[in-house]
mmCIF file of C-alpha atoms and ligand atoms in Angstrom:
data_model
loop_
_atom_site.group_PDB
_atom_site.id
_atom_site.type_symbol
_atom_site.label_atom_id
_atom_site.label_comp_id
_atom_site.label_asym_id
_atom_site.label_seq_id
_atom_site.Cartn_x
_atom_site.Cartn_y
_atom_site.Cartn_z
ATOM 1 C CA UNK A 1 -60.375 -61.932 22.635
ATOM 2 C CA UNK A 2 -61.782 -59.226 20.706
ATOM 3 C CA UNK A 3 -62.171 -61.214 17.770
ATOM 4 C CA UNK A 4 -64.614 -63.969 19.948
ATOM 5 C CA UNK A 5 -66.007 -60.188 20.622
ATOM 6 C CA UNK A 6 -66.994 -59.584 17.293
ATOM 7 C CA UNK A 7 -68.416 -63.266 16.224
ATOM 8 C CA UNK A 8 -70.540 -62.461 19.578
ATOM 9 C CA UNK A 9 -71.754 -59.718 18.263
ATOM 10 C CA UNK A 10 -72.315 -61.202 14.996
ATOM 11 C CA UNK A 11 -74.768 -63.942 16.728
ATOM 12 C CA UNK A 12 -76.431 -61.208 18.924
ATOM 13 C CA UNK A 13 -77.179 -59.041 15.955
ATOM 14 C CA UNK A 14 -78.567 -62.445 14.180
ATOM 15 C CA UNK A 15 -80.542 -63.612 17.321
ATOM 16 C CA UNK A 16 -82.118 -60.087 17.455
ATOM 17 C CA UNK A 17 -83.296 -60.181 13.796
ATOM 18 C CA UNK A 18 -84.255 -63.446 13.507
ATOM 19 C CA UNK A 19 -85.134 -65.132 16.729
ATOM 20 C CA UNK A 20 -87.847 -61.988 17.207
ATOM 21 C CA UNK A 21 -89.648 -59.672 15.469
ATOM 22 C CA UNK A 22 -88.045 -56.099 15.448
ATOM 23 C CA UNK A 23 -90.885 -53.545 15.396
ATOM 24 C CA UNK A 24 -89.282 -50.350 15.372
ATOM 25 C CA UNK A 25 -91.190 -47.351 16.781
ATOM 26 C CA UNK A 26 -91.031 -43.385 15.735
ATOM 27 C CA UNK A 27 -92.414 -40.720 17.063
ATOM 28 C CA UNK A 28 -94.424 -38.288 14.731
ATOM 29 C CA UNK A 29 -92.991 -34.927 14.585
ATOM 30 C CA UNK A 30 -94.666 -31.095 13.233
ATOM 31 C CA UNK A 31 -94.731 -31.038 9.483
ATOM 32 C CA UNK A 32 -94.333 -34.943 9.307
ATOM 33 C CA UNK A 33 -95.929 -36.962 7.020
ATOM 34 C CA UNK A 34 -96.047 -41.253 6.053
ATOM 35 C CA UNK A 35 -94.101 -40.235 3.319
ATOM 36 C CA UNK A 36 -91.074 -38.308 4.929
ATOM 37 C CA UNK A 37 -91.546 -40.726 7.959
ATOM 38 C CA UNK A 38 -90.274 -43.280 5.462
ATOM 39 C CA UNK A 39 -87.727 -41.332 4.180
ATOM 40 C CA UNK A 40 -86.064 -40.104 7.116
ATOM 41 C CA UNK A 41 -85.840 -43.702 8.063
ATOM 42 C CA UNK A 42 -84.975 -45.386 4.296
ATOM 43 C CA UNK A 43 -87.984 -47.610 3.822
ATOM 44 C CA UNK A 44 -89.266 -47.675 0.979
ATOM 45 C CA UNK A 45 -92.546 -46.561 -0.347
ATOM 46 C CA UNK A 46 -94.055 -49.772 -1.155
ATOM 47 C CA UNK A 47 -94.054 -50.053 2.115
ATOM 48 C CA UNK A 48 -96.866 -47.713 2.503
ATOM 49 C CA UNK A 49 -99.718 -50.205 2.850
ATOM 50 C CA UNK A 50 -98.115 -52.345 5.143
ATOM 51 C CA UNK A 51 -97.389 -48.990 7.621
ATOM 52 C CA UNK A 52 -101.395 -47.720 7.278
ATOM 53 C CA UNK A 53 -102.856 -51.321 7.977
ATOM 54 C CA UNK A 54 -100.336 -51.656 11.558
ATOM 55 C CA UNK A 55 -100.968 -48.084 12.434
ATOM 56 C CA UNK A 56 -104.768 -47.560 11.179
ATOM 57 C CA UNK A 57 -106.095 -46.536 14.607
ATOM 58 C CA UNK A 58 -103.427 -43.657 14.692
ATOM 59 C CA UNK A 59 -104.038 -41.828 11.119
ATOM 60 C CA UNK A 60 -106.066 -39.274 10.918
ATOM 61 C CA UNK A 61 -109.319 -39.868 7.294
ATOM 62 C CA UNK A 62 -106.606 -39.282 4.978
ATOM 63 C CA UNK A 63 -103.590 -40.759 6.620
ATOM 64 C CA UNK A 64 -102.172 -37.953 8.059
ATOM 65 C CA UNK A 65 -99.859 -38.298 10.858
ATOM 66 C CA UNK A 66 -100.716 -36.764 14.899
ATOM 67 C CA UNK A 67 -97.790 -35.445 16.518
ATOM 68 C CA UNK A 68 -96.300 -37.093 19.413
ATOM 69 C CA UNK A 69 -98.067 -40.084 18.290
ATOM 70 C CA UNK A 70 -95.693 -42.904 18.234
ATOM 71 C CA UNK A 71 -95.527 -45.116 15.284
ATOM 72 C CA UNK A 72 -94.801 -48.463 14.335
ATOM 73 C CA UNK A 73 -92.773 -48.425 10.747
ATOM 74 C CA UNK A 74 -93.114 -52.156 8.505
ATOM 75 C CA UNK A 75 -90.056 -54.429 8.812
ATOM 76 C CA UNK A 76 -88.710 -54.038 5.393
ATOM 77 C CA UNK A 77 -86.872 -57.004 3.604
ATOM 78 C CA UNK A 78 -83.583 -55.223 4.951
ATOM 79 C CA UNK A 79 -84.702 -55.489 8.647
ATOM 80 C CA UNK A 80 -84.888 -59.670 7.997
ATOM 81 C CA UNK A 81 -81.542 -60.121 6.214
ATOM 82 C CA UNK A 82 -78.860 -61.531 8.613
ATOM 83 C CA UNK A 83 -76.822 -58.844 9.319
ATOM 84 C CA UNK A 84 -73.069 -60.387 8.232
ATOM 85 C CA UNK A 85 -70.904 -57.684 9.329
ATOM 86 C CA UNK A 86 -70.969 -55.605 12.601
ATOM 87 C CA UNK A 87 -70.965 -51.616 10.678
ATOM 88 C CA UNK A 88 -73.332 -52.125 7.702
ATOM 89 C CA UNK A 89 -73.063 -49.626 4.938
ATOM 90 C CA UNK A 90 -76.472 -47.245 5.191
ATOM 91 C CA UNK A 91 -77.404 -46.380 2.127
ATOM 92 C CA UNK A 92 -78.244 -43.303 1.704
ATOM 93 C CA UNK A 93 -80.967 -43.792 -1.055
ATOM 94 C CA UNK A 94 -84.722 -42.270 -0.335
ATOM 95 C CA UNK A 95 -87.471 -44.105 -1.588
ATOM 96 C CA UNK A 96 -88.914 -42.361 -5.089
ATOM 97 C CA UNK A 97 -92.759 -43.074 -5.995
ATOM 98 C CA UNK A 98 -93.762 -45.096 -9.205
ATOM 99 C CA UNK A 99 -96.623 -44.397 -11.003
ATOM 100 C CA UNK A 100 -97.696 -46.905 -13.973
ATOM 101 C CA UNK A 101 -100.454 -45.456 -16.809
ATOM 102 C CA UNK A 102 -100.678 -47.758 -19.799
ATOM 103 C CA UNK A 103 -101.838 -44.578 -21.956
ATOM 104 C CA UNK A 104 -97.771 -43.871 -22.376
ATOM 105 C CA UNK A 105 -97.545 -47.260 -24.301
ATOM 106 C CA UNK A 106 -95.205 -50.213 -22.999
ATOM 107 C CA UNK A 107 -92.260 -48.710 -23.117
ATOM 108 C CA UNK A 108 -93.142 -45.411 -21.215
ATOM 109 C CA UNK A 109 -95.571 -46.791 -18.523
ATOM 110 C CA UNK A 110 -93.582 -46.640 -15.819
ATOM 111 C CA UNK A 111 -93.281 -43.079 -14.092
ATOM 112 C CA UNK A 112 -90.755 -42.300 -11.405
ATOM 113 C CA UNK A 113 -91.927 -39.035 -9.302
ATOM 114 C CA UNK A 114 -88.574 -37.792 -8.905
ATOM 115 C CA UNK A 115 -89.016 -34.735 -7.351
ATOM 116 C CA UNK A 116 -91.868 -32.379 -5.897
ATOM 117 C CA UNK A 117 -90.800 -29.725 -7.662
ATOM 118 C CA UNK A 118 -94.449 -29.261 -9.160
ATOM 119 C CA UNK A 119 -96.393 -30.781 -6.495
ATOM 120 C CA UNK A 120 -99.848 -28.979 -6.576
ATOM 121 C CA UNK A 121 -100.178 -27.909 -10.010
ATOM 122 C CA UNK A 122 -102.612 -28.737 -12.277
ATOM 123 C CA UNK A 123 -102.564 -28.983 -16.027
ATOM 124 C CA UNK A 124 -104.870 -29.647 -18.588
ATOM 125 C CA UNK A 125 -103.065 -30.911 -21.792
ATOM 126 C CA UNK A 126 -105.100 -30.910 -24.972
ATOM 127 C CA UNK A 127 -103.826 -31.966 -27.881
ATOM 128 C CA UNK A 128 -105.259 -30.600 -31.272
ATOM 129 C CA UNK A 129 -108.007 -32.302 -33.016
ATOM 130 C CA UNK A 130 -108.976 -36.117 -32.538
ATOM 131 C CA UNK A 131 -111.673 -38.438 -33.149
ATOM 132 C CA UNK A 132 -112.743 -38.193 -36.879
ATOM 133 C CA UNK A 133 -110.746 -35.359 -37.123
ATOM 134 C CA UNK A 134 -107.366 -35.695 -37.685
ATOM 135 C CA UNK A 135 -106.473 -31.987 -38.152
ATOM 136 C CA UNK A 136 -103.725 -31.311 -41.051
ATOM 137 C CA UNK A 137 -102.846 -34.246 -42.970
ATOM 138 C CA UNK A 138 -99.824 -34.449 -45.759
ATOM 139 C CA UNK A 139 -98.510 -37.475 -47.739
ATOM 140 C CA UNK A 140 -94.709 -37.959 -46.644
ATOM 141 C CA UNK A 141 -93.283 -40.819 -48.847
ATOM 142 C CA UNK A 142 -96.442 -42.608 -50.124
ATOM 143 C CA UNK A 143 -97.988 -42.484 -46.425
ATOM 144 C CA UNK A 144 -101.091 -40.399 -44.541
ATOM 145 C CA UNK A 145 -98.871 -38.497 -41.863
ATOM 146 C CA UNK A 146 -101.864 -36.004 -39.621
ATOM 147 C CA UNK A 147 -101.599 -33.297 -37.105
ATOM 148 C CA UNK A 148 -103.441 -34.977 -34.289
ATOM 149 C CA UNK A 149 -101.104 -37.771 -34.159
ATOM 150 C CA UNK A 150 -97.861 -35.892 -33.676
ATOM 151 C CA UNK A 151 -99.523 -32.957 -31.466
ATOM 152 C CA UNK A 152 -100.724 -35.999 -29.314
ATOM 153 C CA UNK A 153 -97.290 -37.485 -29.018
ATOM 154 C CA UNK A 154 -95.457 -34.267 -27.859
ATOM 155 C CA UNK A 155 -98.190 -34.096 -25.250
ATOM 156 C CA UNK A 156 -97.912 -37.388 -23.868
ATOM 157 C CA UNK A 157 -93.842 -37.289 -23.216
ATOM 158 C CA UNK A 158 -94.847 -33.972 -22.144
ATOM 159 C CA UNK A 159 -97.269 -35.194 -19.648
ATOM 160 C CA UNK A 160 -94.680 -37.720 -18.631
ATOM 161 C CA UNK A 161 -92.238 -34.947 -17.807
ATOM 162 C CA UNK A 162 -94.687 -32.921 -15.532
ATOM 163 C CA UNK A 163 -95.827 -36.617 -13.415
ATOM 164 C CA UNK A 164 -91.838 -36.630 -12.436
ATOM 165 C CA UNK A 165 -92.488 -33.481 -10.948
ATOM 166 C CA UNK A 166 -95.099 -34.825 -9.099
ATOM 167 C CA UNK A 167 -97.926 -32.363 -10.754
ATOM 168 C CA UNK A 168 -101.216 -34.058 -11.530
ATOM 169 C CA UNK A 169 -102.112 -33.855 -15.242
ATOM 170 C CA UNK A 170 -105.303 -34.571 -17.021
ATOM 171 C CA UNK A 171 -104.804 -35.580 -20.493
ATOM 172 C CA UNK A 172 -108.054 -34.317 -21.899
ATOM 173 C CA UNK A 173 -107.754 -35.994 -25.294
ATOM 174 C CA UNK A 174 -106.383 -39.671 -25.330
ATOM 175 C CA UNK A 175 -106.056 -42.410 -27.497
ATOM 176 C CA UNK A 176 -105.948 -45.491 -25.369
ATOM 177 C CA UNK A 177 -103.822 -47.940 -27.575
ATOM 178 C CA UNK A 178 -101.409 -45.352 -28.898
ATOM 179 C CA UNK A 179 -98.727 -44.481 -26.564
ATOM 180 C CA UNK A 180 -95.735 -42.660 -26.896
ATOM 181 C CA UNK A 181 -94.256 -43.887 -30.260
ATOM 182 C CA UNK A 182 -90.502 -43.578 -30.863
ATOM 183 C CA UNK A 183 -90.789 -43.853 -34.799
ATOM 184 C CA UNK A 184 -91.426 -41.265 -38.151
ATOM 185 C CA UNK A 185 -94.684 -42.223 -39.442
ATOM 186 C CA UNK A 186 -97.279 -41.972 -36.570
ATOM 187 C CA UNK A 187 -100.760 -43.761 -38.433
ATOM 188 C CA UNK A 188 -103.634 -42.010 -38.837
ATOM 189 C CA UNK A 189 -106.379 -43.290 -36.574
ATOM 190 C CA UNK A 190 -109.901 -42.299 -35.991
ATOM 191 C CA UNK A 191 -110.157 -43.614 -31.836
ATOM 192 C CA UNK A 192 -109.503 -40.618 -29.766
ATOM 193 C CA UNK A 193 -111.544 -39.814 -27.054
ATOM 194 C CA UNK A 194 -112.414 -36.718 -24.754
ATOM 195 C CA UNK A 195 -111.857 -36.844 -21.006
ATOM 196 C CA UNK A 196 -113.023 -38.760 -19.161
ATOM 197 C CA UNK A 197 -113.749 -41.433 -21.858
ATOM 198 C CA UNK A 198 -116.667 -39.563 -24.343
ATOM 199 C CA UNK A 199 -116.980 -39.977 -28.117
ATOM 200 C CA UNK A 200 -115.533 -37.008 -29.726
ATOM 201 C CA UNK A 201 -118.055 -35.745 -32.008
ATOM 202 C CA UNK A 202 -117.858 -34.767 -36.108
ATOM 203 C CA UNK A 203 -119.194 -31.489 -35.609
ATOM 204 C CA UNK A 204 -116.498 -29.146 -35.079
ATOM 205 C CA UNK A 205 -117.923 -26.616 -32.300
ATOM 206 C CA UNK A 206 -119.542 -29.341 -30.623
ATOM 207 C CA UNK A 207 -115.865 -31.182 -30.478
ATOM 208 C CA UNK A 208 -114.609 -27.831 -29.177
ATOM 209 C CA UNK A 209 -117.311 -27.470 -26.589
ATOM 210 C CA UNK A 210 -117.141 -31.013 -25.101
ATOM 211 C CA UNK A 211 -113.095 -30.532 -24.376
ATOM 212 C CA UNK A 212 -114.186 -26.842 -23.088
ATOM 213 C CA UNK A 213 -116.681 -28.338 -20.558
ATOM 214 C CA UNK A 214 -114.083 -31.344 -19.520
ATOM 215 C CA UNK A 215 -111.465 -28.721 -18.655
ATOM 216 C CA UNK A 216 -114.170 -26.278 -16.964
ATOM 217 C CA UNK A 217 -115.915 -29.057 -14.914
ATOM 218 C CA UNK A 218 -112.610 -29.828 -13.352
ATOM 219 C CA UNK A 219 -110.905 -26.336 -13.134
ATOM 220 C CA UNK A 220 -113.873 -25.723 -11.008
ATOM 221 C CA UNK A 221 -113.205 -28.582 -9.104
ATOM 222 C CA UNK A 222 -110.129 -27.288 -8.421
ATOM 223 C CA UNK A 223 -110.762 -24.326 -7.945
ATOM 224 C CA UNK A 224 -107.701 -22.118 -5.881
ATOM 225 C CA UNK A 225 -105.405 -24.300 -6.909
ATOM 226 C CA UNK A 226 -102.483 -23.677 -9.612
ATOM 227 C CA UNK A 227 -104.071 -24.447 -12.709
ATOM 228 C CA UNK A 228 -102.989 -24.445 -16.387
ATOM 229 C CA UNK A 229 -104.137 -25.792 -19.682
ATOM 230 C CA UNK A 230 -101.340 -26.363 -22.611
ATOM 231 C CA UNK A 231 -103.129 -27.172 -26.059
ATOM 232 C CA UNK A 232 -100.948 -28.149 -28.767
ATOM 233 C CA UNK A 233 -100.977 -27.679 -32.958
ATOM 234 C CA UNK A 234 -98.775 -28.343 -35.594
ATOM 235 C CA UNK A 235 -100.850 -26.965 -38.264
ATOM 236 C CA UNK A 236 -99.829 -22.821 -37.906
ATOM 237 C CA UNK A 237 -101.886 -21.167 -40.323
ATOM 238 C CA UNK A 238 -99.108 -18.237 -41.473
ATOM 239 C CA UNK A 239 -96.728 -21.097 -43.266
ATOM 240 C CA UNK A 240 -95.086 -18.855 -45.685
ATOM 241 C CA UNK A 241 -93.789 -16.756 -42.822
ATOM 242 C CA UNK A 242 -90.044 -18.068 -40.978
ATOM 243 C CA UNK A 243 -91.529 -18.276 -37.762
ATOM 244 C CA UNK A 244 -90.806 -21.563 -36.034
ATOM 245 C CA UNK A 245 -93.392 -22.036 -33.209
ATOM 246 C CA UNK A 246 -96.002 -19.286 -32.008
ATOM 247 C CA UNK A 247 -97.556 -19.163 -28.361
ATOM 248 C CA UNK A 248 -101.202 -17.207 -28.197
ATOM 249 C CA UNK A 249 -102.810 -16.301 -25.006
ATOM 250 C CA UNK A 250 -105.916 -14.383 -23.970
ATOM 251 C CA UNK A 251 -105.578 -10.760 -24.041
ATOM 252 C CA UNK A 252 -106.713 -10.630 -20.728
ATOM 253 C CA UNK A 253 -104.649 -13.027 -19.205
ATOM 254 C CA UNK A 254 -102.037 -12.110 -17.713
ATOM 255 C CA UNK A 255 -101.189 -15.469 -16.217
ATOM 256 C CA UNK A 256 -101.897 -16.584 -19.629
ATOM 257 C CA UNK A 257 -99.581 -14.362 -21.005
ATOM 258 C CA UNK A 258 -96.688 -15.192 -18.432
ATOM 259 C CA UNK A 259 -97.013 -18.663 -19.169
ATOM 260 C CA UNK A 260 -96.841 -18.009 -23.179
ATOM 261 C CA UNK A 261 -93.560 -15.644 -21.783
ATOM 262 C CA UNK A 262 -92.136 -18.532 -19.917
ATOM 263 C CA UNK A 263 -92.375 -21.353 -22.941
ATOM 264 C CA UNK A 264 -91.324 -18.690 -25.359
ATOM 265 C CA UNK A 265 -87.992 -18.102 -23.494
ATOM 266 C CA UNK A 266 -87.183 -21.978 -22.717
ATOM 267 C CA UNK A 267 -87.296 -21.894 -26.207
ATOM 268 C CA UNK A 268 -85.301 -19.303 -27.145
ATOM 269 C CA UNK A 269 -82.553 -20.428 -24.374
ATOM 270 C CA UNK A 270 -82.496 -23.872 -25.612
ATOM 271 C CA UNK A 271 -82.405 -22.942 -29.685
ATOM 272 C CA UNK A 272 -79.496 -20.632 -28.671
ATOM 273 C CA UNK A 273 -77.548 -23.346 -27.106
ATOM 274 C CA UNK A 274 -78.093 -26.022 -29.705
ATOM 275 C CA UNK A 275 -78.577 -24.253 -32.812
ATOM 276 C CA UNK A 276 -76.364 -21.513 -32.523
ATOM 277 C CA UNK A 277 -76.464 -20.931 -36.102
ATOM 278 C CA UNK A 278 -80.012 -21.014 -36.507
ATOM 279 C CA UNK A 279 -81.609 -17.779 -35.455
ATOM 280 C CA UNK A 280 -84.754 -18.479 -33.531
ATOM 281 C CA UNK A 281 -87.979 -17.060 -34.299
ATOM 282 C CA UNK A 282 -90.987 -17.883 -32.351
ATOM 283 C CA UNK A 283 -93.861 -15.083 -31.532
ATOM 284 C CA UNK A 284 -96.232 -14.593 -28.237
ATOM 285 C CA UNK A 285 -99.448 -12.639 -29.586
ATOM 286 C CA UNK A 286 -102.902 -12.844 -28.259
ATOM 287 C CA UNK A 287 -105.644 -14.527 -30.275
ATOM 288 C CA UNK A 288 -109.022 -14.141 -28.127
ATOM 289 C CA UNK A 289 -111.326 -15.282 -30.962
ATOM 290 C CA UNK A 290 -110.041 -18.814 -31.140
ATOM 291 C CA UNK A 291 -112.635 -20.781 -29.331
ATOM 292 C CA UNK A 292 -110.889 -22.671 -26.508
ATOM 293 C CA UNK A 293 -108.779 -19.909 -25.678
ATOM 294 C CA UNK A 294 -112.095 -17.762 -25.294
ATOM 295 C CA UNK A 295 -113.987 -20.198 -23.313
ATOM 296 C CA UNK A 296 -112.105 -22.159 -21.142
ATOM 297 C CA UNK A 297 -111.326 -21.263 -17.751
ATOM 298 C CA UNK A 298 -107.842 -21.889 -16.976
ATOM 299 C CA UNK A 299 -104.901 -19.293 -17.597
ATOM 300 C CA UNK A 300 -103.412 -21.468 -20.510
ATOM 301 C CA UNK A 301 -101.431 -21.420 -24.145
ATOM 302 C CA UNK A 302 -102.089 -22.277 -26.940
ATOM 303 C CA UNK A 303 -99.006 -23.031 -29.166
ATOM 304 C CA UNK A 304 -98.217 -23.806 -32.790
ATOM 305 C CA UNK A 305 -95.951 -26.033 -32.382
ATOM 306 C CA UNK A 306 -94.688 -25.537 -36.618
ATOM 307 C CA UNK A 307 -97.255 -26.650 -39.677
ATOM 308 C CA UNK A 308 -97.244 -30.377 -40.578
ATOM 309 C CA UNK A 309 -97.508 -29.109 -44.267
ATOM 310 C CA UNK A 310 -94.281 -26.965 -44.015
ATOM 311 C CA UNK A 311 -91.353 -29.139 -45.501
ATOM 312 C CA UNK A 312 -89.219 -27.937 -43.113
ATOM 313 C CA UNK A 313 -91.120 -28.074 -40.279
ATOM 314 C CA UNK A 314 -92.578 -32.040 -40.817
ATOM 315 C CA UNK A 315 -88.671 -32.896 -40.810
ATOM 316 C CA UNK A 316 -88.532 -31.950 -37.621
ATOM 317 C CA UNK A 317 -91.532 -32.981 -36.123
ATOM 318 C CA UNK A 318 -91.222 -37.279 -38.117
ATOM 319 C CA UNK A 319 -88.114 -37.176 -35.787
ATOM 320 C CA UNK A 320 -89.214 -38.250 -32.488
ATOM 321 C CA UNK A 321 -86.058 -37.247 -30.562
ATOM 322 C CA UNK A 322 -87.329 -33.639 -31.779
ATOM 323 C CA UNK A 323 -90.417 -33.988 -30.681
ATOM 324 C CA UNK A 324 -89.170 -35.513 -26.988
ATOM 325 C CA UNK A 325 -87.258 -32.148 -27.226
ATOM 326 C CA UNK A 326 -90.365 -30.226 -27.870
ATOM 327 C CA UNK A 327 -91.761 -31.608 -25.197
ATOM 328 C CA UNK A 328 -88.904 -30.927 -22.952
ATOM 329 C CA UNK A 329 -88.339 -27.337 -23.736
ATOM 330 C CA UNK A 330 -92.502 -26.564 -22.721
ATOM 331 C CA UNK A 331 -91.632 -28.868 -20.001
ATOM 332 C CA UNK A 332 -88.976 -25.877 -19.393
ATOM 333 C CA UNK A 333 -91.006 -23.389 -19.184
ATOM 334 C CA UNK A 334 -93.986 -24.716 -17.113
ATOM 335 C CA UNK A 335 -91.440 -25.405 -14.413
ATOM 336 C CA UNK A 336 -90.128 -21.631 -14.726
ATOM 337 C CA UNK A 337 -93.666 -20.234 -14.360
ATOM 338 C CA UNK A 338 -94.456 -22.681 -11.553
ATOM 339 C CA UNK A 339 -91.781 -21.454 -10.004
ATOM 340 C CA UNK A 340 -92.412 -17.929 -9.927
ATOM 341 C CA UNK A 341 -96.392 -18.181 -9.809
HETATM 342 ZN ZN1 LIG B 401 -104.664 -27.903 -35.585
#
């Protein structure tokens, strides 16, 4: 008997699915939102469309939810599956966002927001040089190796890093076709551009002034909100010293100089735990007369990330692995200073 029970049930469940069309309600409640609507009730994000166009007279201009308003939530391909079995497994997965930005290069274009951990921050990531100038350049085995090309790389797999927090980022100095390159020998090109798409000019202070304004238009902009501006060398002036990587701030700054704190110890933290033998040396020092740290808005730092001409340091920086570990190590201490802004 219970078994005809069950194969009841079974046909129930199917006639239910099939033979109408669920729509399942919710009720909006405080601090609710479309996207923990969804995940409270595991549909996925994609979704998102399909929920604004059935519930458009109900949202608020920028999709925000009313409480107590009820809701109608998409039927999801899940809802329109024949249900086979009478206790079906819930998985307990919540639905993660996916961004796509060709600028990381095929490999890298896809971006899963994984967390919120730096949801409303703002950085500004400029890497050194560009355009016709392609900063320090050095011959490594019969081949043009530059500066701009390898600063540029760390800052787009670090910009990849801070999307997964869910921060918004403006790359302030792009190359379109380059991407994030997983190989030694990074060519020398001439095709960078300034944000939001502008020629970058021969003339050195005019190249430093356009990237100034494009930060400073949009730090304004943004004004109140967390903001921070990472700009990136490889080309430290004081080679014949052992220092490995130097952070400068404004002397004034003291969010500046928190931020320089915060990258500075990531560093040291991670060079203790995989180069125990290796005795760390990086400095924090304040350099005010270097143009973009002097006229751009933001609390920022501006690190040496090691000089391209330094032997030692272009081993490290050809090998891309050390260069996604660069990346990861700022990545480090952004997080920290978010954190405890
Ligand atoms: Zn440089």
């Amino acid at each position: 008997m219970f078994k005809y029970f069950l194969i009841f049930l079974s046909f129930l469940s199917f006639f239910l699915v099939v033979g109408q069309t669920p729509q399942k309600t919710v009720v909006a409640k405080r601090g609710d939102g479309i996207y923990s609507l969804f995940k409270k009730n595991n549909i996925n994000i994609k979704y998102i469309k399909e929920f604004i166009a059935l519930n458009q007279k109900n949202l608020r201009p920028n999709n925000g939810l009313f409480i107590g308003q009820t809701y109608i939530l998409p039927i999801t391909e899940k809802d329109t599956t024949v249900i086979d079995s009478i206790t079906p497994k819930i998985e307990n997965t919540s639905p993660k966002l996916k961004i796509k930005n060709t600028l990381f290069g095929n490999h890298y274009s896809d971006i899963i927001v994984e967390d919120k951990k730096l949801e409303g921050a703002i950085y500004y990531l400029i890497s050194g040089h560009g355009g016709p100038d392609p900063g320090a350049i050095e011959t490594y085995n019969g081949k043009l190796i530059s500066e701009d090309e390898y600063a540029y790389d760390v800052t787009l797999r670090l910009a990849r890093k801070l999307l997964s927090n869910g921060a918004k980022v403006y790359i302030i100095i792009k190359d379109l076709n380059d991407g994030i390159r997983d190989k030694r020998i990074l060519e020398v090109d001439y095709d960078e551009v300034s944000y939001p798409n502008n020629k970058i000019p021969r003339n050195q202070r005019l190249r430093l002034r356009q990237r100034t304004q494009a930060v400073n238009n949009l730090y304004v902009k943004h004004r109140g909100a967390y903001q921070r501006l990472i700009v990136t060398h490889v080309d430290s002036r004081s080679k014949g010293k052992n220092i490995d990587v130097f952070f400068y701030h404004h002397i004034n700054s003291k969010n500046g100089k928190r931020l320089a704190d915060n990258i500075h110890n990531s560093f040291k933290q991670k060079y203790a735990k995989h180069q125990p033998n290796r005795i760390y040396s990086g400095s924090v020092s304040s350099r005010s007369g270097l143009y973009l740290i002097k006229n751009t808005l933001p609390a920022m730092v501006y690190i040496e990330l090691g000089n391209i001409k330094n032997k030692k340091d272009q081993k490290r920086i050809l090998n891309y692995q050390n260069r996604e570990a660069l990346a990861n190590w700022i990545h480090n201490g952004l997080l920290s200073d978010f954190e405890g802004r």
